Short mmCIF file of C-alpha atoms in Angstrom, two decimals:
data_model
loop_
_atom_site.label_atom_id
_atom_site.label_comp_id
_atom_site.label_asym_id
_atom_site.label_seq_id
_atom_site.Cartn_x
_atom_site.Cartn_y
_atom_site.Cartn_z
CA MET A 1 -15.96 38.13 50.17
CA LEU A 2 -12.48 37.53 48.76
CA GLN A 3 -12.58 33.93 50.00
CA ARG A 4 -15.94 33.35 48.28
CA LEU A 5 -14.57 34.69 44.98
CA LYS A 6 -11.58 32.35 45.22
CA ARG A 7 -13.87 29.37 45.81
CA LEU A 8 -16.07 30.43 42.87
CA GLY A 9 -13.00 30.67 40.63
CA SER A 10 -11.89 27.20 41.69
CA TYR A 11 -15.32 25.79 40.84
CA LEU A 12 -15.22 27.41 37.39
CA ILE A 13 -11.76 25.93 36.68
CA ILE A 14 -12.98 22.48 37.68
CA ILE A 15 -16.06 22.79 35.45
CA VAL A 16 -13.92 23.84 32.47
CA LEU A 17 -11.33 21.10 33.01
CA LEU A 18 -13.77 18.35 33.96
CA PRO A 19 -14.14 16.88 30.42
CA TYR A 20 -10.35 16.73 30.07
CA ILE A 21 -9.93 15.15 33.52
CA ILE A 22 -12.49 12.47 32.64
CA THR A 23 -10.79 11.80 29.30
CA VAL A 24 -7.39 11.41 30.94
CA PHE A 25 -8.85 9.16 33.59
CA LEU A 26 -10.45 6.88 30.96
CA ASN A 27 -7.85 6.96 28.22
CA GLY A 28 -4.60 8.14 29.78
CA PRO A 29 -2.84 11.46 29.08
CA ALA A 30 -3.13 12.90 25.61
CA VAL A 31 -0.26 12.27 23.22
CA THR A 32 0.61 14.56 20.36
CA THR A 33 -0.19 12.61 17.18
CA SER A 34 -0.81 13.29 13.55
CA ALA A 35 -4.57 13.58 14.07
CA GLY A 36 -5.84 15.76 11.28
CA ALA A 37 -2.80 15.17 9.06
CA ASP A 38 -4.97 13.20 6.63
CA GLU A 39 -7.63 15.91 6.41
CA GLY A 40 -5.94 18.04 3.73
CA VAL A 41 -6.86 18.26 0.05
CA ILE A 42 -4.81 17.29 -2.99
CA MET A 43 -5.05 17.43 -6.76
CA VAL A 44 -5.51 14.09 -8.50
CA GLU A 45 -5.92 12.90 -12.06
CA HIS A 46 -8.94 10.79 -12.91
CA GLU A 47 -10.18 9.83 -16.38
CA GLY A 48 -7.97 12.47 -17.97
CA LYS A 49 -9.16 15.30 -15.74
CA GLU A 50 -7.60 17.03 -12.76
CA THR A 51 -9.79 17.35 -9.70
CA GLU A 52 -9.45 18.31 -6.03
CA MET A 53 -10.12 15.65 -3.40
CA SER A 54 -9.55 15.16 0.28
CA ILE A 55 -6.53 12.99 1.09
CA GLU A 56 -8.76 10.55 2.95
CA GLU A 57 -11.24 10.13 0.09
CA TYR A 58 -8.47 9.63 -2.45
CA CYS A 59 -6.55 7.14 -0.32
CA ILE A 60 -9.64 5.09 0.53
CA GLY A 61 -10.28 4.99 -3.22
CA ARG A 62 -6.72 3.71 -3.68
CA LEU A 63 -7.29 1.03 -1.07
CA ALA A 64 -10.52 -0.07 -2.73
CA LYS A 65 -8.78 -0.53 -6.07
CA GLU A 66 -5.50 -2.00 -4.83
CA ILE A 67 -6.42 -4.73 -2.33
CA PRO A 68 -9.40 -7.12 -1.96
CA VAL A 69 -11.71 -5.71 0.70
CA SER A 70 -12.36 -9.27 1.89
CA TYR A 71 -8.87 -9.41 3.43
CA GLU A 72 -8.42 -9.29 7.20
CA LYS A 73 -8.37 -5.85 8.82
CA GLU A 74 -4.65 -5.96 9.74
CA ALA A 75 -3.70 -6.62 6.11
CA LEU A 76 -5.88 -3.69 5.02
CA LYS A 77 -4.20 -1.51 7.63
CA ALA A 78 -0.77 -2.52 6.31
CA GLN A 79 -1.88 -1.51 2.79
CA ALA A 80 -3.25 1.77 4.17
CA VAL A 81 0.21 2.63 5.53
CA LEU A 82 1.77 1.84 2.14
CA VAL A 83 -0.74 4.10 0.37
CA ARG A 84 -0.19 6.95 2.82
CA THR A 85 3.60 6.56 2.61
CA THR A 86 3.49 6.74 -1.18
CA VAL A 87 1.17 9.74 -1.27
CA TYR A 88 3.12 11.81 1.25
CA GLY A 89 6.37 10.79 -0.40
CA GLN A 90 5.07 12.20 -3.68
CA ILE A 91 3.89 15.39 -2.00
CA LEU A 92 7.20 15.94 -0.19
CA GLU A 93 9.18 15.33 -3.37
CA ALA A 94 7.13 17.39 -5.81
CA GLY A 95 5.34 19.87 -3.54
CA SER A 96 1.75 20.19 -2.39
CA SER A 97 0.65 21.42 -5.84
CA THR A 98 1.60 18.14 -7.52
CA VAL A 99 -1.13 16.20 -9.33
CA LEU A 100 -1.18 12.58 -8.16
CA PRO A 101 -1.61 10.19 -11.11
CA ASP A 102 -2.19 6.85 -9.38
CA GLU A 103 -5.50 5.15 -10.15
CA PHE A 104 -8.28 4.90 -7.59
CA TRP A 105 -11.98 4.10 -7.37
CA THR A 106 -14.54 6.81 -6.85
CA THR A 107 -17.53 6.02 -4.64
CA ASP A 108 -19.58 5.41 -7.80
CA GLU A 109 -16.98 2.91 -9.02
CA MET A 110 -17.01 1.19 -5.63
CA ARG A 111 -20.77 0.76 -5.85
CA LYS A 112 -20.40 -0.65 -9.35
CA GLN A 113 -17.66 -3.08 -8.33
CA TRP A 114 -19.16 -4.25 -5.03
CA GLY A 115 -22.84 -3.78 -5.65
CA ALA A 116 -25.10 -1.35 -3.80
CA GLY A 117 -25.86 -3.90 -1.09
CA LYS A 118 -22.21 -4.32 -0.05
CA TYR A 119 -21.00 -0.78 -0.63
CA SER A 120 -21.62 0.68 2.84
CA ALA A 121 -20.08 -2.21 4.77
CA ASN A 122 -17.05 -2.43 2.49
CA TYR A 123 -16.46 1.32 2.50
CA ASP A 124 -16.72 1.44 6.29
CA LYS A 125 -14.19 -1.41 6.56
CA LEU A 126 -11.64 0.47 4.46
CA LYS A 127 -12.35 3.77 6.21
CA SER A 128 -11.77 2.06 9.55
CA ALA A 129 -8.43 0.62 8.35
CA TRP A 130 -7.43 4.10 7.20
CA GLU A 131 -8.43 5.81 10.44
CA GLN A 132 -6.86 3.17 12.68
CA THR A 133 -3.45 3.83 11.08
CA ASP A 134 -4.02 7.58 11.57
CA GLY A 135 -1.18 9.43 9.88
CA GLN A 136 1.37 6.61 10.08
CA VAL A 137 3.96 6.17 7.32
CA LEU A 138 7.00 3.96 6.81
CA MET A 139 10.34 5.75 6.96
CA TYR A 140 13.87 4.70 6.17
CA GLY A 141 16.24 7.17 7.72
CA ASP A 142 14.78 10.64 7.21
CA LYS A 143 12.79 9.83 4.06
CA PRO A 144 9.56 8.00 3.26
CA ALA A 145 10.45 4.46 2.21
CA ASN A 146 9.87 3.09 -1.29
CA VAL A 147 7.01 0.68 -0.54
CA PRO A 148 5.98 -1.41 -3.57
CA TYR A 149 3.55 -4.30 -3.26
CA CYS A 150 2.18 -7.10 -5.40
CA ARG A 151 -0.84 -9.36 -5.14
CA LEU A 152 1.07 -12.64 -5.10
CA THR A 153 4.71 -13.73 -5.42
CA ASN A 154 6.19 -16.90 -6.90
CA GLY A 155 7.04 -17.95 -3.34
CA ASN A 156 9.62 -15.22 -2.65
CA THR A 157 9.73 -11.46 -2.92
CA ARG A 158 12.53 -9.91 -4.95
CA ASP A 159 15.74 -8.11 -4.03
CA GLY A 160 15.44 -4.35 -4.53
CA ALA A 161 19.04 -3.91 -5.63
CA GLU A 162 18.58 -6.40 -8.49
CA VAL A 163 15.26 -4.97 -9.66
CA LEU A 164 15.89 -1.24 -9.20
CA LEU A 165 19.63 -1.36 -9.91
CA SER A 166 20.30 0.71 -6.80
CA GLU A 167 21.64 0.14 -3.30
CA ASP A 168 19.30 2.81 -1.91
CA TYR A 169 16.64 0.33 -0.81
CA PRO A 170 18.32 -2.20 1.50
CA TYR A 171 14.97 -2.85 3.17
CA LEU A 172 13.64 -4.47 -0.03
CA LYS A 173 15.04 -7.93 0.55
CA ILE A 174 14.06 -11.41 -0.58
CA LYS A 175 11.40 -12.65 1.82
CA GLU A 176 9.93 -16.12 1.78
CA CYS A 177 6.21 -16.32 1.03
CA PRO A 178 5.52 -20.08 0.90
CA LEU A 179 1.78 -19.61 1.37
CA ASP A 180 1.63 -17.78 -1.97
CA ILE A 181 2.37 -21.05 -3.74
CA GLU A 182 -0.90 -22.46 -2.41
CA SER A 183 -3.03 -19.76 -4.06
CA LYS A 184 -5.35 -20.78 -6.89
CA GLU A 185 -3.93 -17.83 -8.86
CA GLN A 186 -0.33 -19.01 -8.53
CA MET A 187 0.12 -20.38 -12.07
CA ARG A 188 -1.43 -19.19 -15.32
CA THR A 189 -0.77 -20.07 -18.95
CA ILE A 190 -1.49 -18.10 -22.11
CA ILE A 191 -0.91 -19.13 -25.74
CA LEU A 192 0.34 -16.72 -28.41
CA ASP A 193 1.53 -17.14 -31.97
CA GLU A 194 5.08 -18.41 -32.17
CA MET A 195 7.76 -15.73 -32.09
CA ASP A 196 11.53 -15.50 -31.86
CA VAL A 197 11.93 -14.78 -28.14
CA GLU A 198 13.94 -16.09 -25.23
CA VAL A 199 14.54 -15.18 -21.61
CA THR A 200 18.09 -13.86 -21.32
CA GLY A 201 18.27 -12.89 -17.65
CA THR A 202 16.58 -13.68 -14.34
CA ASP A 203 17.14 -12.47 -10.80
CA THR A 204 17.83 -14.45 -7.66
CA ALA A 205 14.12 -14.94 -6.95
CA GLY A 206 13.47 -16.31 -10.45
CA TYR A 207 11.82 -13.25 -11.99
CA VAL A 208 12.70 -12.27 -15.54
CA LEU A 209 15.06 -9.31 -15.92
CA SER A 210 15.51 -9.35 -19.71
CA VAL A 211 14.03 -10.92 -22.84
CA ARG A 212 15.46 -11.05 -26.34
CA ALA A 213 12.69 -10.44 -28.86
CA GLY A 214 14.17 -10.80 -32.34
CA GLU A 215 17.16 -8.46 -32.40
CA GLU A 216 15.85 -6.30 -29.57
CA THR A 217 16.27 -6.82 -25.82
CA VAL A 218 13.55 -5.60 -23.46
CA SER A 219 13.10 -5.81 -19.70
CA GLY A 220 11.01 -8.55 -18.19
CA GLU A 221 8.57 -5.98 -16.83
CA GLU A 222 8.20 -4.37 -20.26
CA PHE A 223 7.55 -7.78 -21.83
CA ARG A 224 4.98 -8.54 -19.12
CA LYS A 225 3.07 -5.33 -19.76
CA THR A 226 3.23 -5.67 -23.55
CA TYR A 227 1.56 -9.09 -23.51
CA GLY A 228 -0.62 -8.60 -20.45
CA LEU A 229 1.09 -11.29 -18.38
CA ALA A 230 -0.03 -11.84 -14.80
CA SER A 231 3.51 -11.84 -13.42
CA SER A 232 7.12 -10.93 -14.17
CA CYS A 233 8.05 -14.52 -13.29
CA PHE A 234 7.45 -16.48 -16.49
CA THR A 235 8.81 -19.11 -18.85
CA LEU A 236 8.60 -19.16 -22.66
CA GLN A 237 8.16 -22.26 -24.79
CA ASN A 238 7.66 -22.42 -28.55
CA TYR A 239 5.74 -25.56 -29.48
CA GLU A 240 3.89 -26.55 -32.67
CA GLY A 241 3.70 -23.03 -34.03
CA LYS A 242 2.56 -21.45 -30.76
CA LEU A 243 4.27 -19.68 -27.87
CA ARG A 244 3.27 -20.99 -24.45
CA ILE A 245 3.87 -18.52 -21.61
CA THR A 246 3.53 -19.81 -18.07
CA THR A 247 3.52 -17.30 -15.23
CA ARG A 248 3.89 -17.70 -11.47
CA GLY A 249 2.46 -15.19 -9.03
CA VAL A 250 0.56 -11.97 -9.75
CA GLY A 251 2.45 -8.70 -10.22
CA HIS A 252 6.09 -7.65 -10.21
CA GLY A 253 7.02 -9.52 -7.02
CA LEU A 254 8.69 -6.59 -5.25
CA GLY A 255 7.84 -5.46 -1.73
CA MET A 256 4.82 -6.71 0.20
CA SER A 257 2.86 -9.74 -0.99
CA GLN A 258 -0.76 -8.89 -0.25
CA TYR A 259 -1.70 -12.56 -0.23
CA THR A 260 0.89 -13.42 2.41
CA ALA A 261 -0.05 -10.26 4.35
CA GLY A 262 -3.63 -11.49 4.37
CA ARG A 263 -2.62 -14.94 5.60
CA MET A 264 -0.36 -13.43 8.27
CA ALA A 265 -3.29 -11.33 9.46
CA GLU A 266 -5.47 -14.44 9.64
CA SER A 267 -2.82 -16.00 11.89
CA GLY A 268 -2.86 -13.05 14.26
CA SER A 269 -0.08 -10.79 12.95
CA THR A 270 -0.66 -7.06 13.37
CA PHE A 271 -0.18 -4.56 10.58
CA ASP A 272 3.11 -3.30 12.03
CA GLU A 273 4.43 -6.86 12.25
CA ILE A 274 3.47 -7.45 8.62
CA LEU A 275 5.25 -4.28 7.52
CA ALA A 276 8.33 -5.10 9.60
CA TYR A 277 8.59 -8.47 7.84
CA PHE A 278 8.41 -7.12 4.29
CA PHE A 279 10.28 -3.84 4.84
CA GLU A 280 12.96 -4.84 7.34
CA GLY A 281 14.83 -1.85 8.72
CA THR A 282 12.08 0.72 8.14
CA GLU A 283 10.30 2.54 10.97
CA LEU A 284 6.70 3.65 11.48
CA LYS A 285 6.48 7.39 12.08
CA GLU A 286 3.85 10.11 12.14
CA VAL A 287 3.29 12.31 9.11
CA THR A 288 3.54 15.42 11.29
CA ASP A 289 7.07 14.38 12.30
CA ILE A 290 8.10 14.22 8.65
CA VAL A 291 6.59 17.60 7.80
CA ARG A 292 8.19 19.16 10.89
CA ASP A 293 11.60 17.78 9.94
CA THR A 294 11.39 19.36 6.47
CA GLU A 295 10.37 22.82 7.65
#
């Protein structure tokens, strides 16, 4: 009788463990990851109102707004890591009750931008990029890295020390992006009324650091935003009563060039290789590791 009970107990253990045994056999032993780390909720600001959203929904909305969905999957995955790194960096710095202000698209805005016919496929593509980077963030030392990005450089990214006036970001180095020069968006020109302005400072990569406007000096980025310029790399030319402004690239030029990331992905680079190129010296880690280290 005792022997029969032992055999019955063994059968029950096998039945209970059978799904796990099959999983291990097919996929290898389980590894502790950050699965579920992106399932929390956060407070965000949208159209002047504060609302609660899941981290995943918010971050997919960020992806939709920040990078063309037509880009290769590995480039989208690289952007997903940048979004997650930024979001968790903000949460760790300000606390879980912080209201995140960065712009994003709601599902209704995605439908409006893409059209109803493309919405499902595009959303699924971004969701897949988000899930396939499951909880991964870029770290420098024991902190989330500062991970800026731009759509297109003037052919080189910028040096973080020159732009941010700090030595805290040694991983933001000048990186060559020669393919950016080939983009149809590389150069743009706008014409304004003539004004008393001149560029008074540029950085090593050729981006404007300062502009004298009359008796006032403003930063190149401030001047770019004031006049809606495509890039912080620009030249000024007064001619026949008009001011001609010619820009190169799209955005501030710091961090990852999305255009080059897209071309690297087309050539077979993986998302981690793309990130290693633009943020040299950083390391991919799991969100759960960061949270554990701060407890």
